[in-house]
PDB file of C-alpha atoms and ligand atoms in Angstrom:
ATOM      1  CA  MET A   1       4.084  75.400 -28.550  1.00  0.00           C
ATOM      2  CA  SER A   2       0.643  74.497 -26.949  1.00  0.00           C
ATOM      3  CA  LEU A   3      -0.966  71.320 -27.565  1.00  0.00           C
ATOM      4  CA  ARG A   4      -3.680  70.904 -29.829  1.00  0.00           C
ATOM      5  CA  LEU A   5      -6.062  68.774 -30.607  1.00  0.00           C
ATOM      6  CA  ASN A   6      -8.355  68.334 -33.624  1.00  0.00           C
ATOM      7  CA  ILE A   7     -11.033  65.334 -34.005  1.00  0.00           C
ATOM      8  CA  SER A   8     -12.363  65.098 -37.064  1.00  0.00           C
ATOM      9  CA  ASP A   9     -15.639  62.565 -38.401  1.00  0.00           C
ATOM     10  CA  VAL A  10     -14.980  60.287 -35.353  1.00  0.00           C
ATOM     11  CA  TRP A  11     -17.599  57.171 -35.703  1.00  0.00           C
ATOM     12  CA  LYS A  12     -18.056  54.669 -32.597  1.00  0.00           C
ATOM     13  CA  SER A  13     -20.340  52.140 -31.472  1.00  0.00           C
ATOM     14  CA  TYR A  14     -20.552  49.731 -28.934  1.00  0.00           C
ATOM     15  CA  ASN A  15     -22.594  46.496 -29.644  1.00  0.00           C
ATOM     16  CA  GLY A  16     -24.185  47.489 -32.725  1.00  0.00           C
ATOM     17  CA  LYS A  17     -25.534  50.611 -31.437  1.00  0.00           C
ATOM     18  CA  PRO A  18     -24.099  54.230 -32.639  1.00  0.00           C
ATOM     19  CA  VAL A  19     -22.804  56.338 -29.724  1.00  0.00           C
ATOM     20  CA  LEU A  20     -20.501  58.865 -32.044  1.00  0.00           C
ATOM     21  CA  ASN A  21     -21.585  60.090 -35.297  1.00  0.00           C
ATOM     22  CA  ALA A  22     -19.774  61.976 -37.250  1.00  0.00           C
ATOM     23  CA  CYS A  23     -18.331  63.924 -34.377  1.00  0.00           C
ATOM     24  CA  SER A  24     -15.707  66.485 -35.214  1.00  0.00           C
ATOM     25  CA  ILE A  25     -14.434  69.265 -32.651  1.00  0.00           C
ATOM     26  CA  SER A  26     -10.951  71.049 -32.252  1.00  0.00           C
ATOM     27  CA  PHE A  27      -9.405  72.226 -28.970  1.00  0.00           C
ATOM     28  CA  ASP A  28      -6.942  74.619 -30.028  1.00  0.00           C
ATOM     29  CA  ARG A  29      -7.161  77.759 -27.417  1.00  0.00           C
ATOM     30  CA  ASN A  30      -6.142  77.091 -23.515  1.00  0.00           C
ATOM     31  CA  GLY A  31      -8.855  77.475 -21.615  1.00  0.00           C
ATOM     32  CA  VAL A  32     -11.962  75.723 -20.117  1.00  0.00           C
ATOM     33  CA  TYR A  33     -14.380  74.013 -23.016  1.00  0.00           C
ATOM     34  CA  VAL A  34     -17.469  72.823 -21.653  1.00  0.00           C
ATOM     35  CA  LEU A  35     -18.975  69.778 -23.155  1.00  0.00           C
ATOM     36  CA  THR A  36     -22.911  69.762 -22.006  1.00  0.00           C
ATOM     37  CA  GLY A  37     -25.655  67.441 -23.324  1.00  0.00           C
ATOM     38  CA  HIS A  38     -28.393  64.974 -22.130  1.00  0.00           C
ATOM     39  CA  ASN A  39     -27.329  61.479 -20.311  1.00  0.00           C
ATOM     40  CA  GLY A  40     -26.260  59.298 -23.086  1.00  0.00           C
ATOM     41  CA  SER A  41     -25.490  61.836 -25.994  1.00  0.00           C
ATOM     42  CA  GLY A  42     -22.010  60.414 -25.724  1.00  0.00           C
ATOM     43  CA  LYS A  43     -19.957  62.817 -23.728  1.00  0.00           C
ATOM     44  CA  SER A  44     -17.715  60.638 -21.704  1.00  0.00           C
ATOM     45  CA  THR A  45     -17.415  58.634 -24.858  1.00  0.00           C
ATOM     46  CA  LEU A  46     -15.991  61.117 -26.488  1.00  0.00           C
ATOM     47  CA  LEU A  47     -13.507  62.260 -23.771  1.00  0.00           C
ATOM     48  CA  ARG A  48     -11.987  58.863 -23.640  1.00  0.00           C
ATOM     49  CA  ILE A  49     -11.565  58.751 -27.307  1.00  0.00           C
ATOM     50  CA  CYS A  50      -9.934  62.562 -26.800  1.00  0.00           C
ATOM     51  CA  ALA A  51      -7.859  61.126 -24.085  1.00  0.00           C
ATOM     52  CA  LEU A  52      -6.489  58.025 -26.393  1.00  0.00           C
ATOM     53  CA  ILE A  53      -8.172  55.881 -23.428  1.00  0.00           C
ATOM     54  CA  GLU A  54     -10.476  54.440 -26.512  1.00  0.00           C
ATOM     55  CA  SER A  55      -9.929  54.555 -30.545  1.00  0.00           C
ATOM     56  CA  PRO A  56     -12.627  55.593 -32.594  1.00  0.00           C
ATOM     57  CA  ASP A  57     -13.748  52.980 -35.321  1.00  0.00           C
ATOM     58  CA  LYS A  58     -13.356  55.760 -37.744  1.00  0.00           C
ATOM     59  CA  GLY A  59     -12.371  59.331 -37.895  1.00  0.00           C
ATOM     60  CA  GLU A  60      -8.941  61.018 -37.358  1.00  0.00           C
ATOM     61  CA  VAL A  61      -7.936  62.044 -33.568  1.00  0.00           C
ATOM     62  CA  ASN A  62      -4.832  64.266 -34.075  1.00  0.00           C
ATOM     63  CA  TYR A  63      -2.763  66.370 -31.472  1.00  0.00           C
ATOM     64  CA  PHE A  64      -0.499  68.997 -33.043  1.00  0.00           C
ATOM     65  CA  SER A  65       1.436  71.285 -31.822  1.00  0.00           C
ATOM     66  CA  GLY A  66       2.790  74.273 -34.842  1.00  0.00           C
ATOM     67  CA  ASP A  67       2.620  72.080 -37.934  1.00  0.00           C
ATOM     68  CA  ASN A  68       3.700  68.697 -35.923  1.00  0.00           C
ATOM     69  CA  ILE A  69       1.615  65.678 -35.704  1.00  0.00           C
ATOM     70  CA  PHE A  70       2.035  63.422 -32.719  1.00  0.00           C
ATOM     71  CA  SER A  71       2.387  59.968 -33.026  1.00  0.00           C
ATOM     72  CA  LYS A  72      -0.052  58.418 -30.033  1.00  0.00           C
ATOM     73  CA  ASP A  73       3.107  57.654 -28.153  1.00  0.00           C
ATOM     74  CA  ILE A  74       4.212  57.227 -24.531  1.00  0.00           C
ATOM     75  CA  GLY A  75       5.357  60.801 -24.826  1.00  0.00           C
ATOM     76  CA  LEU A  76       1.955  62.336 -25.923  1.00  0.00           C
ATOM     77  CA  ARG A  77       0.037  60.412 -23.402  1.00  0.00           C
ATOM     78  CA  ARG A  78       2.385  61.779 -20.494  1.00  0.00           C
ATOM     79  CA  ARG A  79       1.054  65.499 -21.487  1.00  0.00           C
ATOM     80  CA  ILE A  80      -2.781  64.801 -21.421  1.00  0.00           C
ATOM     81  CA  THR A  81      -5.192  63.211 -18.665  1.00  0.00           C
ATOM     82  CA  LEU A  82      -8.499  62.218 -18.075  1.00  0.00           C
ATOM     83  CA  VAL A  83      -9.949  62.588 -14.634  1.00  0.00           C
ATOM     84  CA  LEU A  84     -13.457  60.304 -13.722  1.00  0.00           C
ATOM     85  CA  PRO A  85     -15.768  60.647 -11.358  1.00  0.00           C
ATOM     86  CA  GLY A  86     -15.090  58.406  -8.415  1.00  0.00           C
ATOM     87  CA  ILE A  87     -11.389  57.965  -9.226  1.00  0.00           C
ATOM     88  CA  GLY A  88      -9.622  54.378  -7.870  1.00  0.00           C
ATOM     89  CA  LEU A  89      -7.774  55.561  -4.544  1.00  0.00           C
ATOM     90  CA  PHE A  90      -5.143  53.468  -3.115  1.00  0.00           C
ATOM     91  CA  ASN A  91      -4.758  51.933   0.519  1.00  0.00           C
ATOM     92  CA  THR A  92      -2.158  54.753   1.517  1.00  0.00           C
ATOM     93  CA  THR A  93      -1.899  58.378   2.240  1.00  0.00           C
ATOM     94  CA  VAL A  94      -3.360  60.821   0.627  1.00  0.00           C
ATOM     95  CA  PHE A  95       0.294  62.412  -0.242  1.00  0.00           C
ATOM     96  CA  ASN A  96       1.088  58.610  -1.998  1.00  0.00           C
ATOM     97  CA  ASN A  97      -1.941  59.051  -4.180  1.00  0.00           C
ATOM     98  CA  ALA A  98      -1.473  62.499  -5.037  1.00  0.00           C
ATOM     99  CA  ALA A  99       2.110  61.632  -6.309  1.00  0.00           C
ATOM    100  CA  TYR A 100       1.242  58.242  -8.207  1.00  0.00           C
ATOM    101  CA  GLY A 101       1.601  60.200 -11.313  1.00  0.00           C
ATOM    102  CA  LEU A 102       4.900  61.477 -10.713  1.00  0.00           C
ATOM    103  CA  LYS A 103       6.082  58.419  -9.085  1.00  0.00           C
ATOM    104  CA  ILE A 104       6.010  56.137 -11.994  1.00  0.00           C
ATOM    105  CA  ARG A 105       7.324  58.919 -14.192  1.00  0.00           C
ATOM    106  CA  GLY A 106      10.399  58.557 -12.245  1.00  0.00           C
ATOM    107  CA  GLY A 107      10.178  61.866 -10.385  1.00  0.00           C
ATOM    108  CA  LYS A 108      12.696  63.117  -8.269  1.00  0.00           C
ATOM    109  CA  ASN A 109      12.228  62.880  -4.173  1.00  0.00           C
ATOM    110  CA  LYS A 110      12.481  66.491  -3.325  1.00  0.00           C
ATOM    111  CA  GLU A 111      10.816  67.792  -6.492  1.00  0.00           C
ATOM    112  CA  THR A 112       7.840  65.177  -6.393  1.00  0.00           C
ATOM    113  CA  GLU A 113       7.332  66.237  -3.032  1.00  0.00           C
ATOM    114  CA  ARG A 114       7.094  69.911  -3.762  1.00  0.00           C
ATOM    115  CA  LYS A 115       4.895  69.735  -6.741  1.00  0.00           C
ATOM    116  CA  VAL A 116       2.627  67.105  -4.675  1.00  0.00           C
ATOM    117  CA  ASN A 117       2.485  69.516  -1.516  1.00  0.00           C
ATOM    118  CA  ASP A 118       1.575  72.223  -4.302  1.00  0.00           C
ATOM    119  CA  ALA A 119      -1.527  70.349  -5.769  1.00  0.00           C
ATOM    120  CA  LEU A 120      -2.609  69.873  -2.343  1.00  0.00           C
ATOM    121  CA  LYS A 121      -2.269  72.824  -0.959  1.00  0.00           C
ATOM    122  CA  PHE A 122      -4.404  73.936  -4.224  1.00  0.00           C
ATOM    123  CA  VAL A 123      -7.180  71.594  -3.864  1.00  0.00           C
ATOM    124  CA  GLY A 124      -7.554  72.266  -0.084  1.00  0.00           C
ATOM    125  CA  LEU A 125      -6.214  69.034   1.341  1.00  0.00           C
ATOM    126  CA  ILE A 126      -2.794  69.528   2.345  1.00  0.00           C
ATOM    127  CA  HIS A 127      -4.185  69.233   5.861  1.00  0.00           C
ATOM    128  CA  LYS A 128      -4.729  65.933   5.242  1.00  0.00           C
ATOM    129  CA  LYS A 129      -1.766  64.784   3.307  1.00  0.00           C
ATOM    130  CA  ASN A 130      -0.963  61.858   5.845  1.00  0.00           C
ATOM    131  CA  HIS A 131      -4.380  60.883   6.189  1.00  0.00           C
ATOM    132  CA  ASN A 132      -5.280  57.270   4.424  1.00  0.00           C
ATOM    133  CA  ALA A 133      -7.012  58.355   1.446  1.00  0.00           C
ATOM    134  CA  LEU A 134      -9.938  55.703   1.632  1.00  0.00           C
ATOM    135  CA  THR A 135     -11.018  57.949   4.502  1.00  0.00           C
ATOM    136  CA  LEU A 136     -11.811  60.930   2.836  1.00  0.00           C
ATOM    137  CA  SER A 137     -15.801  62.139   1.602  1.00  0.00           C
ATOM    138  CA  SER A 138     -16.901  61.935  -1.759  1.00  0.00           C
ATOM    139  CA  GLY A 139     -16.094  65.476  -2.607  1.00  0.00           C
ATOM    140  CA  GLU A 140     -12.828  65.142  -0.793  1.00  0.00           C
ATOM    141  CA  THR A 141     -11.865  62.286  -3.464  1.00  0.00           C
ATOM    142  CA  GLN A 142     -12.860  63.876  -6.491  1.00  0.00           C
ATOM    143  CA  ARG A 143     -10.806  66.543  -5.183  1.00  0.00           C
ATOM    144  CA  LEU A 144      -7.754  64.397  -4.652  1.00  0.00           C
ATOM    145  CA  GLY A 145      -8.633  63.185  -8.254  1.00  0.00           C
ATOM    146  CA  ILE A 146      -7.866  66.493  -9.630  1.00  0.00           C
ATOM    147  CA  ALA A 147      -4.604  66.694  -7.569  1.00  0.00           C
ATOM    148  CA  ARG A 148      -3.680  63.674  -9.149  1.00  0.00           C
ATOM    149  CA  ALA A 149      -4.036  64.830 -12.157  1.00  0.00           C
ATOM    150  CA  MET A 150      -2.295  68.076 -11.772  1.00  0.00           C
ATOM    151  CA  VAL A 151       0.951  67.135 -10.310  1.00  0.00           C
ATOM    152  CA  ILE A 152       1.959  65.869 -14.053  1.00  0.00           C
ATOM    153  CA  GLU A 153       0.940  69.221 -15.191  1.00  0.00           C
ATOM    154  CA  PRO A 154      -0.765  68.093 -18.284  1.00  0.00           C
ATOM    155  CA  GLU A 155      -1.421  70.355 -21.246  1.00  0.00           C
ATOM    156  CA  MET A 156      -4.739  68.971 -21.716  1.00  0.00           C
ATOM    157  CA  LEU A 157      -6.904  67.998 -18.653  1.00  0.00           C
ATOM    158  CA  PHE A 158     -10.249  66.183 -19.125  1.00  0.00           C
ATOM    159  CA  LEU A 159     -12.507  66.161 -16.463  1.00  0.00           C
ATOM    160  CA  ASP A 160     -15.525  64.093 -16.769  1.00  0.00           C
ATOM    161  CA  GLU A 161     -18.258  64.957 -14.631  1.00  0.00           C
ATOM    162  CA  PRO A 162     -16.544  66.505 -11.848  1.00  0.00           C
ATOM    163  CA  THR A 163     -19.128  67.371  -9.455  1.00  0.00           C
ATOM    164  CA  ALA A 164     -21.480  64.617  -9.778  1.00  0.00           C
ATOM    165  CA  SER A 165     -22.488  63.023  -6.431  1.00  0.00           C
ATOM    166  CA  ILE A 166     -20.622  65.573  -4.275  1.00  0.00           C
ATOM    167  CA  ASP A 167     -22.464  68.112  -2.273  1.00  0.00           C
ATOM    168  CA  ASN A 168     -22.569  71.597  -2.800  1.00  0.00           C
ATOM    169  CA  GLU A 169     -19.780  72.880  -0.613  1.00  0.00           C
ATOM    170  CA  ASN A 170     -17.420  70.593  -2.323  1.00  0.00           C
ATOM    171  CA  THR A 171     -18.964  71.469  -5.925  1.00  0.00           C
ATOM    172  CA  LYS A 172     -18.032  75.042  -4.995  1.00  0.00           C
ATOM    173  CA  ILE A 173     -14.272  73.749  -4.153  1.00  0.00           C
ATOM    174  CA  VAL A 174     -14.501  72.185  -7.550  1.00  0.00           C
ATOM    175  CA  GLU A 175     -15.289  74.922  -9.065  1.00  0.00           C
ATOM    176  CA  ASP A 176     -12.985  77.204  -7.550  1.00  0.00           C
ATOM    177  CA  ILE A 177     -10.465  74.710  -8.552  1.00  0.00           C
ATOM    178  CA  ILE A 178     -11.383  74.838 -12.108  1.00  0.00           C
ATOM    179  CA  LEU A 179     -11.205  78.276 -12.048  1.00  0.00           C
ATOM    180  CA  ASN A 180      -7.813  78.936 -10.418  1.00  0.00           C
ATOM    181  CA  MET A 181      -6.474  76.493 -13.184  1.00  0.00           C
ATOM    182  CA  LYS A 182      -8.201  78.880 -15.933  1.00  0.00           C
ATOM    183  CA  LYS A 183      -6.414  81.536 -14.156  1.00  0.00           C
ATOM    184  CA  GLU A 184      -2.839  80.189 -14.749  1.00  0.00           C
ATOM    185  CA  GLY A 185      -4.241  79.709 -18.078  1.00  0.00           C
ATOM    186  CA  ARG A 186      -1.116  76.949 -18.513  1.00  0.00           C
ATOM    187  CA  SER A 187      -3.254  74.156 -20.152  1.00  0.00           C
ATOM    188  CA  LYS A 188      -6.646  73.811 -22.241  1.00  0.00           C
ATOM    189  CA  ILE A 189      -8.994  71.867 -19.916  1.00  0.00           C
ATOM    190  CA  ILE A 190     -12.350  70.125 -21.255  1.00  0.00           C
ATOM    191  CA  ILE A 191     -15.019  69.232 -18.668  1.00  0.00           C
ATOM    192  CA  ALA A 192     -18.014  67.262 -19.449  1.00  0.00           C
ATOM    193  CA  THR A 193     -21.179  68.193 -17.251  1.00  0.00           C
ATOM    194  CA  HIS A 194     -24.907  67.678 -17.534  1.00  0.00           C
ATOM    195  CA  ASP A 195     -25.201  70.895 -14.850  1.00  0.00           C
ATOM    196  CA  MET A 196     -26.070  73.470 -17.225  1.00  0.00           C
ATOM    197  CA  PRO A 197     -25.799  76.602 -14.553  1.00  0.00           C
ATOM    198  CA  GLN A 198     -22.121  75.163 -13.828  1.00  0.00           C
ATOM    199  CA  ALA A 199     -21.372  75.051 -17.741  1.00  0.00           C
ATOM    200  CA  GLU A 200     -22.185  78.690 -17.732  1.00  0.00           C
ATOM    201  CA  ARG A 201     -20.041  79.069 -14.643  1.00  0.00           C
ATOM    202  CA  LEU A 202     -16.744  77.542 -16.120  1.00  0.00           C
ATOM    203  CA  ALA A 203     -16.849  77.532 -19.890  1.00  0.00           C
ATOM    204  CA  ASP A 204     -14.933  79.918 -22.371  1.00  0.00           C
ATOM    205  CA  CYS A 205     -16.040  77.949 -24.553  1.00  0.00           C
ATOM    206  CA  MET A 206     -19.662  75.996 -24.990  1.00  0.00           C
ATOM    207  CA  LEU A 207     -20.133  72.659 -26.706  1.00  0.00           C
ATOM    208  CA  LEU A 208     -23.462  71.425 -27.078  1.00  0.00           C
ATOM    209  CA  MET A 209     -23.449  67.242 -27.620  1.00  0.00           C
ATOM    210  CA  ASP A 210     -26.675  65.895 -29.215  1.00  0.00           C
ATOM    211  CA  GLU A 211     -26.597  62.376 -30.589  1.00  0.00           C
ATOM    212  CA  GLY A 212     -23.161  61.337 -30.825  1.00  0.00           C
ATOM    213  CA  LYS A 213     -21.868  65.073 -31.991  1.00  0.00           C
ATOM    214  CA  ILE A 214     -21.267  68.198 -31.419  1.00  0.00           C
ATOM    215  CA  ILE A 215     -24.330  70.549 -32.541  1.00  0.00           C
ATOM    216  CA  ARG A 216     -23.372  73.572 -31.536  1.00  0.00           C
ATOM    217  CA  GLY A 217     -19.869  75.230 -30.214  1.00  0.00           C
TER     218      GLY A 217
HETATM  219  N1  ADP B 301     -18.229  50.703 -23.165  1.00  0.00           N
HETATM  220  C1  ADP B 301     -19.595  50.743 -23.162  1.00  0.00           C
HETATM  221  N2  ADP B 301     -19.983  49.405 -23.709  1.00  0.00           N
HETATM  222  C2  ADP B 301     -21.459  49.737 -24.128  1.00  0.00           C
HETATM  223  N3  ADP B 301     -22.150  50.865 -24.131  1.00  0.00           N
HETATM  224  C3  ADP B 301     -21.630  51.741 -23.751  1.00  0.00           C
HETATM  225  C4  ADP B 301     -19.768  51.808 -23.502  1.00  0.00           C
HETATM  226  N4  ADP B 301     -19.770  53.246 -23.533  1.00  0.00           N
HETATM  227  C5  ADP B 301     -20.922  54.080 -23.578  1.00  0.00           C
HETATM  228  N5  ADP B 301     -21.771  53.366 -23.896  1.00  0.00           N
HETATM  229  C6  ADP B 301     -22.868  53.417 -23.998  1.00  0.00           C
HETATM  230  O1  ADP B 301     -23.149  54.946 -25.238  1.00  0.00           O
HETATM  231  C7  ADP B 301     -24.284  55.838 -24.741  1.00  0.00           C
HETATM  232  C8  ADP B 301     -23.573  57.042 -24.649  1.00  0.00           C
HETATM  233  O2  ADP B 301     -22.661  56.923 -23.371  1.00  0.00           O
HETATM  234  P1  ADP B 301     -21.993  58.031 -22.631  1.00  0.00           P
HETATM  235  O3  ADP B 301     -20.955  58.600 -24.008  1.00  0.00           O
HETATM  236  O4  ADP B 301     -21.562  57.892 -21.304  1.00  0.00           O
HETATM  237  O5  ADP B 301     -22.982  59.475 -22.609  1.00  0.00           O
HETATM  238  P2  ADP B 301     -23.094  60.521 -21.377  1.00  0.00           P
HETATM  239  O6  ADP B 301     -21.800  60.801 -20.513  1.00  0.00           O
HETATM  240  O7  ADP B 301     -23.307  61.828 -22.796  1.00  0.00           O
HETATM  241  O8  ADP B 301     -23.891  60.388 -20.583  1.00  0.00           O
HETATM  242  C9  ADP B 301     -25.176  55.084 -23.296  1.00  0.00           C
HETATM  243  O9  ADP B 301     -26.067  54.707 -24.378  1.00  0.00           O
HETATM  244  C10 ADP B 301     -24.105  54.236 -23.053  1.00  0.00           C
HETATM  245  O10 ADP B 301     -24.909  52.989 -22.325  1.00  0.00           O
HETATM  246 MG1   MG B 302     -21.220  60.597 -19.023  1.00  0.00          MG
END
C-alpha cells in the first residue's frame, strides 16, 4: 500500500515572522508534484516540515498507508528523504558517497554495490565512481545527491531547487533523471522550484504557493 502524506492547517514562524500560514496539502498519488512560488513564499520550509526535518508550530503532518497513520519513527523516516541544493559531500569516492544511506542502514555488501551502481548509472556518474566526490562540478554534485537519495528507494522524495545554480546541460540531465523516475512510477516526487518552464516540463500536479499557503493546486 503506498505511502501518502496529509498536511493540515500547518503554521510556522521564525523569530515571530510567519512563514507558513494555515497551509494544507495532500500528496496521495504517485508521480511528480511541483511546488512553485516566488522566493520567500515558504516552499523550502514546507518541504522540511513534510520531510520531518522540522516540526510545525501548529497543525497536523500525517503519513498514511491505507487507513493506518504512522508514528514519526525511524521506520517511517527511512521511507522518505529530502535532497537539498549544495548537498554536503564526504571527502571520499563518488561510490562511497552514494552508498552512505545504505551503509548506515546496515545494507549487505553485494546488494549495496548493485544498488549504488544502478543509481550512479541512472544519474550518469558511473564512469566517475572511483573519483573523489569533491572534484565533481556543481551539476555532477547535484546528480550525486539524487543518486544518494535514490539508493534507499524512498517512497517519498523531496527535491528542493534541484537545478539551482547548475548549468543548462546539467539542468537537462537532472530533469531527465526526474522524468525517468516518474516513468518508473514507484514513488511520489515533490519538487520545489521557482523555474516555471521547468515546473511545466516535470509536473503531474502543479501547486502554487504564496505567503505561506498553497493557493492553487
Ligand atoms: N531557519 C530559519 N530561520 C529564520 N528564518 C527562516 C528560516 N527558514 C526560513 N526562514 C524565512 O522564511 C521565509 C520563507 O523561506 P523559505 O521557506 O526558504 O521560502 P522559499 O523556499 O519559498 O524561498 C524567508 O523569509 C526566510 O528568510
Ligand atoms: Mg527555497
